[in-house]
Amino acid sequence: MPGENTKAQEIKRLTTPLTFKNSKAYDSEGRAIKCVETLSDVRYIIEPKEGILTDDEIMQYAPDSKAASRIRLKRGFGKMEDVLLVHESLPWIFGLYYVILICVAIPMLFAKNTFILLVLLVLFILPLLYSYYIYNLKSYEVKSRPKLKKKDTPKVSKPEEIPKEEVQTGVSSLKSYESEINNLKVLFDVKENVVRDLIHKRFEPPQITYDRFISMVDKAHKMFYNQVDSSTSIINLAVEDTPRIRNEIENKISNMKTIIDQIEELTNELVINISSDKQSDEDVKILLDDMENLIGSVKDYGGEDE
């Protein structure tokens, strides 16, 4: 079907590493990718095309995009990084606004006109109130929270025992993490398949170098799914929602993201190595060292033993 083919092409475009020419980034279709600059980060992000993927698919295949950040904020589990990405230009606009306002306000202060001073005060305060609303994560949680309908409480003469099969495990407020974990699992699987294909292409088996790379990717796979299993167990077995439990789950999710980021970094290194006209043993050694650093750092993050 044409629609499915378009969707498959879009997923491939989102998951294929960028190529760089003349200090510019391009996706797999040769489209230039705009550099995104926030207060804390500068990077190139492939944005999904509108009307092709569902919200869940965007979360799976383009989790670092603005579109995914908007979805996370809309669903109530976004973070400050999502707000900064969605409103990347707002700090610079505010900065320019206040520079102009200060330049205009300084001569007017000497007029000592109460009305003018009041207007200036309002002009100073309004952007601060707006920025507080934009950057306050709780405002997104309120908007995303469904409205509860009041129900009449039935009169019960005797308490009834709930059958064991109807008892749900875990705390419902922690279930929102499951969606994020599932999205990370899909993303990891996609990136893992890409890096395995690149390793096969660069070091055709049987080679000692091929075996070493694949062995390290296998270890990264094991460590990633250890984090998935342990975080899922916490979600399903927790009897209450506490800051300590949330912190533990979020740390494990952070570990998963770190593993994905480093797998992607290895992928980019392999792409550069394959496309290079001059391939040397030194290039291979650097790639092996990078992968060994990946395994070592993942152990530190996840606290896993071999």
mmCIF file of C-alpha atoms in Angstrom, residues 5 133 182 188:
data_model
loop_
_atom_site.group_PDB
_atom_site.id
_atom_site.type_symbol
_atom_site.label_atom_id
_atom_site.label_comp_id
_atom_site.label_asym_id
_atom_site.label_seq_id
_atom_site.Cartn_x
_atom_site.Cartn_y
_atom_site.Cartn_z
ATOM 1 C CA ASN A 5 5.432 2.552 1.948
ATOM 2 C CA TYR A 133 3.756 29.732 32.798
ATOM 3 C CA ASN A 182 8.472 0.912 25.602
ATOM 4 C CA PHE A 188 17.179 0.795 20.923
#
